[in-house]
Short mmCIF file of C-alpha atoms in Angstrom, two decimals:
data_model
loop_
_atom_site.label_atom_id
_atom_site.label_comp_id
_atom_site.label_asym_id
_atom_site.label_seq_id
_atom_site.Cartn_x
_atom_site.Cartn_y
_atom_site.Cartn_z
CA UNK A 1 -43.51 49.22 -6.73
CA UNK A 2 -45.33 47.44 -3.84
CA UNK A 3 -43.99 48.85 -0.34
CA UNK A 4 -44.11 46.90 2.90
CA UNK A 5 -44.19 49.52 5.95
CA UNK A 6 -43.31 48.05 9.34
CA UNK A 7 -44.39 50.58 11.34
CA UNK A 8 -45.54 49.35 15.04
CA UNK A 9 -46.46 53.06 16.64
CA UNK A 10 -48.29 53.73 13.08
CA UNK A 11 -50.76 56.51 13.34
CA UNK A 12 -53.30 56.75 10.88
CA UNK A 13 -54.57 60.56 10.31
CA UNK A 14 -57.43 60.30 12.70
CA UNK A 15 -54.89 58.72 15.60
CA UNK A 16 -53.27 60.67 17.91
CA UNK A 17 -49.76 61.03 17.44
CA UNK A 18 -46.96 61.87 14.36
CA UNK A 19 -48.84 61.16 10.63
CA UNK A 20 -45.39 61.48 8.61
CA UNK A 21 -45.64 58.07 7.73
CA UNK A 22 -49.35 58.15 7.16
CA UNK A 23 -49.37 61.25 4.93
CA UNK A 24 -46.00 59.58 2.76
CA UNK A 25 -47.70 56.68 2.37
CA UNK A 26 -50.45 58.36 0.70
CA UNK A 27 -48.22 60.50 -1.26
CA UNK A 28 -46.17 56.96 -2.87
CA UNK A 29 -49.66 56.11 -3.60
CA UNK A 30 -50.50 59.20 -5.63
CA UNK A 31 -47.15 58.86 -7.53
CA UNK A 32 -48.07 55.19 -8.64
CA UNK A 33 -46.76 52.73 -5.79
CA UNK A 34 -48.74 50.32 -3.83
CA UNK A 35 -48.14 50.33 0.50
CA UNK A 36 -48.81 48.28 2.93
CA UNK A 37 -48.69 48.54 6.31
CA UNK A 38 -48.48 46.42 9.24
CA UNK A 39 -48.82 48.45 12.16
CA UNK A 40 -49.82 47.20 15.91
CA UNK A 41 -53.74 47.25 17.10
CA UNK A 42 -52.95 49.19 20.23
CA UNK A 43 -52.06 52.87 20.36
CA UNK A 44 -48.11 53.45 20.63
CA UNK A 45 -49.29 56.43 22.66
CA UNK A 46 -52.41 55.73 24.68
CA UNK A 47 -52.41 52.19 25.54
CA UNK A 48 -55.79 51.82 23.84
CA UNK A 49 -57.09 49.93 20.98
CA UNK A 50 -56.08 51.89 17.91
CA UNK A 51 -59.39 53.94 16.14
CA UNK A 52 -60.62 53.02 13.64
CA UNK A 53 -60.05 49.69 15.05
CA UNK A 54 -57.59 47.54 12.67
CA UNK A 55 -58.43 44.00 10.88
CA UNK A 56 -56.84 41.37 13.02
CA UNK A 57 -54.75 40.30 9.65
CA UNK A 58 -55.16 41.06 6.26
CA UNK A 59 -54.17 39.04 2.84
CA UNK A 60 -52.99 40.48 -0.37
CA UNK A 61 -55.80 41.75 -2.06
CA UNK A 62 -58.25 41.05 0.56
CA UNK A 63 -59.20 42.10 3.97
CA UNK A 64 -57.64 45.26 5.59
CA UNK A 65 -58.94 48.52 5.58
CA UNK A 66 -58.27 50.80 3.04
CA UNK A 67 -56.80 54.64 3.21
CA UNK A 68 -56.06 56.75 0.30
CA UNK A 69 -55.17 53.70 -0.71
CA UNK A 70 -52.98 52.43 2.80
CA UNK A 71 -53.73 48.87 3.36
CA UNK A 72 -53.18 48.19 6.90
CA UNK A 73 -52.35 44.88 8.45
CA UNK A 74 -52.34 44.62 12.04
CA UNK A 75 -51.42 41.37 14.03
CA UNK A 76 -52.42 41.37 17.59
CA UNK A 77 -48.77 42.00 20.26
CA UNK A 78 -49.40 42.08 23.78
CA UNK A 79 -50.94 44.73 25.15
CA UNK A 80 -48.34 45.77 27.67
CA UNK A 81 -46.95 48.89 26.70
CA UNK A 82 -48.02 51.42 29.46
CA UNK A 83 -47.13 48.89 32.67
CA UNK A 84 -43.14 48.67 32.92
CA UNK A 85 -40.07 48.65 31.11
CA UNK A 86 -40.08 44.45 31.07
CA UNK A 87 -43.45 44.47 30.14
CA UNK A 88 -42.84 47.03 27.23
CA UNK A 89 -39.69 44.82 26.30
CA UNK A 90 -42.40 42.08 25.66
CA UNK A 91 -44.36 44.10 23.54
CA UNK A 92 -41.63 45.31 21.41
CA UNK A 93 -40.71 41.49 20.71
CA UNK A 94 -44.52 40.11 20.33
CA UNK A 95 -44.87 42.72 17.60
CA UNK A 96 -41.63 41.97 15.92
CA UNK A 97 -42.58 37.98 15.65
CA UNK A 98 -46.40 38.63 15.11
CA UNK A 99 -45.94 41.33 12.37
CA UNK A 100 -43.21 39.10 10.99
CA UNK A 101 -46.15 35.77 10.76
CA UNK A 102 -48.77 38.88 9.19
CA UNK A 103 -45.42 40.09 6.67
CA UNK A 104 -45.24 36.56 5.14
CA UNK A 105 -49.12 36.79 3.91
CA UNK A 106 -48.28 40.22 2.19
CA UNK A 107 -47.16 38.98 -1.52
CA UNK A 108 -45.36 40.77 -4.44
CA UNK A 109 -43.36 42.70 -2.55
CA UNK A 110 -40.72 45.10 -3.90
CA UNK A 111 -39.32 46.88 -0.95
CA UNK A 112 -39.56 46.23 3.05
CA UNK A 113 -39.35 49.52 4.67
CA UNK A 114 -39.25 49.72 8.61
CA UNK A 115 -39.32 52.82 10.89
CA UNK A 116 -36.34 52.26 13.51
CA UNK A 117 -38.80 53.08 16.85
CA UNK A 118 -39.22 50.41 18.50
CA UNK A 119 -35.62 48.45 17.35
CA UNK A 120 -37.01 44.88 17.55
CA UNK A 121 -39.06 45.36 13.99
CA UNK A 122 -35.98 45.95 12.38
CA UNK A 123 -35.57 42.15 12.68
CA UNK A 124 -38.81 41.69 11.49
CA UNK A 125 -38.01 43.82 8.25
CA UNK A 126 -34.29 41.80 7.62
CA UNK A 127 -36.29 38.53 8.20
CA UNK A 128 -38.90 39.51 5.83
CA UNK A 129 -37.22 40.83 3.48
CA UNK A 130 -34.64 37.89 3.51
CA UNK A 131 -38.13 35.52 2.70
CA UNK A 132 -39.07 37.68 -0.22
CA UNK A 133 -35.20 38.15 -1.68
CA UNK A 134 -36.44 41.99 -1.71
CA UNK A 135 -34.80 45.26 -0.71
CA UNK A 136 -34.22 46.29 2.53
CA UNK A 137 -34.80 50.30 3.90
CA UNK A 138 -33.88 50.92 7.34
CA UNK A 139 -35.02 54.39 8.32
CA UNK A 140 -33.13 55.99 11.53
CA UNK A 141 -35.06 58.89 13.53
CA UNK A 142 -33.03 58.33 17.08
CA UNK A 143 -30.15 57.44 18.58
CA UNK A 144 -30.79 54.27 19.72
CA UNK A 145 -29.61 52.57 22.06
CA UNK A 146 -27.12 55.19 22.58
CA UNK A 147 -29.92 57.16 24.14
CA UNK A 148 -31.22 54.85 26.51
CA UNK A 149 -27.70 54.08 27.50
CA UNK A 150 -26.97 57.71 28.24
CA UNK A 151 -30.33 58.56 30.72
CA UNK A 152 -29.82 55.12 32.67
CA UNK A 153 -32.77 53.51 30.95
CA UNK A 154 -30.22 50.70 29.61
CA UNK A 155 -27.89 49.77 32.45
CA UNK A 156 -26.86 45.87 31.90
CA UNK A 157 -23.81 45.57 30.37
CA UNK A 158 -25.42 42.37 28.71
CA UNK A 159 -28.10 44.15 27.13
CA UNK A 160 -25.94 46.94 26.24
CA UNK A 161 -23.76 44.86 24.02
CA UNK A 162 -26.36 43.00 22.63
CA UNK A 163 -28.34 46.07 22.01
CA UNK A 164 -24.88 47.48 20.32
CA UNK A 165 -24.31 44.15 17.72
CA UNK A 166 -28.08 44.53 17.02
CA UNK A 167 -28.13 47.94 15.86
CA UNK A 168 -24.56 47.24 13.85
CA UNK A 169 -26.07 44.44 12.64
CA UNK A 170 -28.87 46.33 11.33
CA UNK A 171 -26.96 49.02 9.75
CA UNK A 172 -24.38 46.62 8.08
CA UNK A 173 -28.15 44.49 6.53
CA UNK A 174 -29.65 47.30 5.08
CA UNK A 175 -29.90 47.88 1.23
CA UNK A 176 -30.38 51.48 2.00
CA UNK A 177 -30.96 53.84 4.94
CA UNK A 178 -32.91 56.80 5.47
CA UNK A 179 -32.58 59.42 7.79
CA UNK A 180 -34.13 62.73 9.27
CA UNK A 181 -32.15 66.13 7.75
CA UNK A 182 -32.73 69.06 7.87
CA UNK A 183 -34.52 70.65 5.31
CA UNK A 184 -33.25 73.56 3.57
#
């Protein structure tokens, strides 16, 4: 099964930051599947250019750096993470519609697979995966936008509601959704 990982704060094992995704990746690989991911060139955390410095776009079969077998795609957003909560707002949405023009290169795909954080490239996975006529997996780590609502970061009523129909409409497009439990 070929995987498509959406995955814009993406850290790869030498990155700063959470490697969950990383280290499954790695472990589909071992039991047989092929993943790609498209994750962003700069740093969810830092700002900075992500090291090892990503491809600027990568083609099935070609290009892309390789990873225990990860094959990373990485369209260039805007770099405007760290400056305000507008200019993060942009970023969010360049990554959705760049990683979206980099997730129609990626052929023979079986499954589109998006990590919820940031909420804009779960368009990019229903749009994708709408193109391909493949399976959709929507995996939910937060409570967004229920969170950003509650500490004030989310105040227009506007962009409250829209934020709302977006994450319904998300939930109700999914072929499947995964979520963080508790293990036992």
């Amino acid at each position: 099964m070929h995987i498509l990982l959406i995955h814009q704060a993406f850290a790869a094992l030498d990155e700063p930051g959470g490697t969950r995704h990383h280290e499954l990746a790695r472990f589909l690989i071992q039991k047989g599947h092929q993943v790609t991911v498209i994750a962003s060139k700069v740093s969810y955390l830092t700002g900075d250019k992500a090291i090892p410095p990503r491809p600027p776009i990568c083609y099935a079969n070609r290009g892309g750096q390789a990873d225990g077998g990860v094959k990373f795609c990485a369209p260039t957003p805007i770099n405007a993470l760290h400056k305000s909560f507008v200019h993060r707002v942009f970023a969010f949405l360049s990554f959705m519609v760049s990683s979206f023009l980099v997730g129609l290169s990626v052929r023979n795909v079986d499954v589109v697979w998006v990590h919820r954080r940031p909420f804009f490239q779960g368009v990019t996975a229903w749009a994708l995966q709408g193109s391909k006529g493949r399976s959709f997996l929507f995996e939910v780590r937060d409570l967004w936008p229920d969170f950003a609502i509650a500490v004030g970061v989310l105040k227009n009523p506007t962009l409250i509601k829209l934020s709302l129909w977006l994450e319904g409409f998300l939930y109700r497009h999914a072929d499947r959704m995964m979520v963080n439990s508790r293990g036992t």
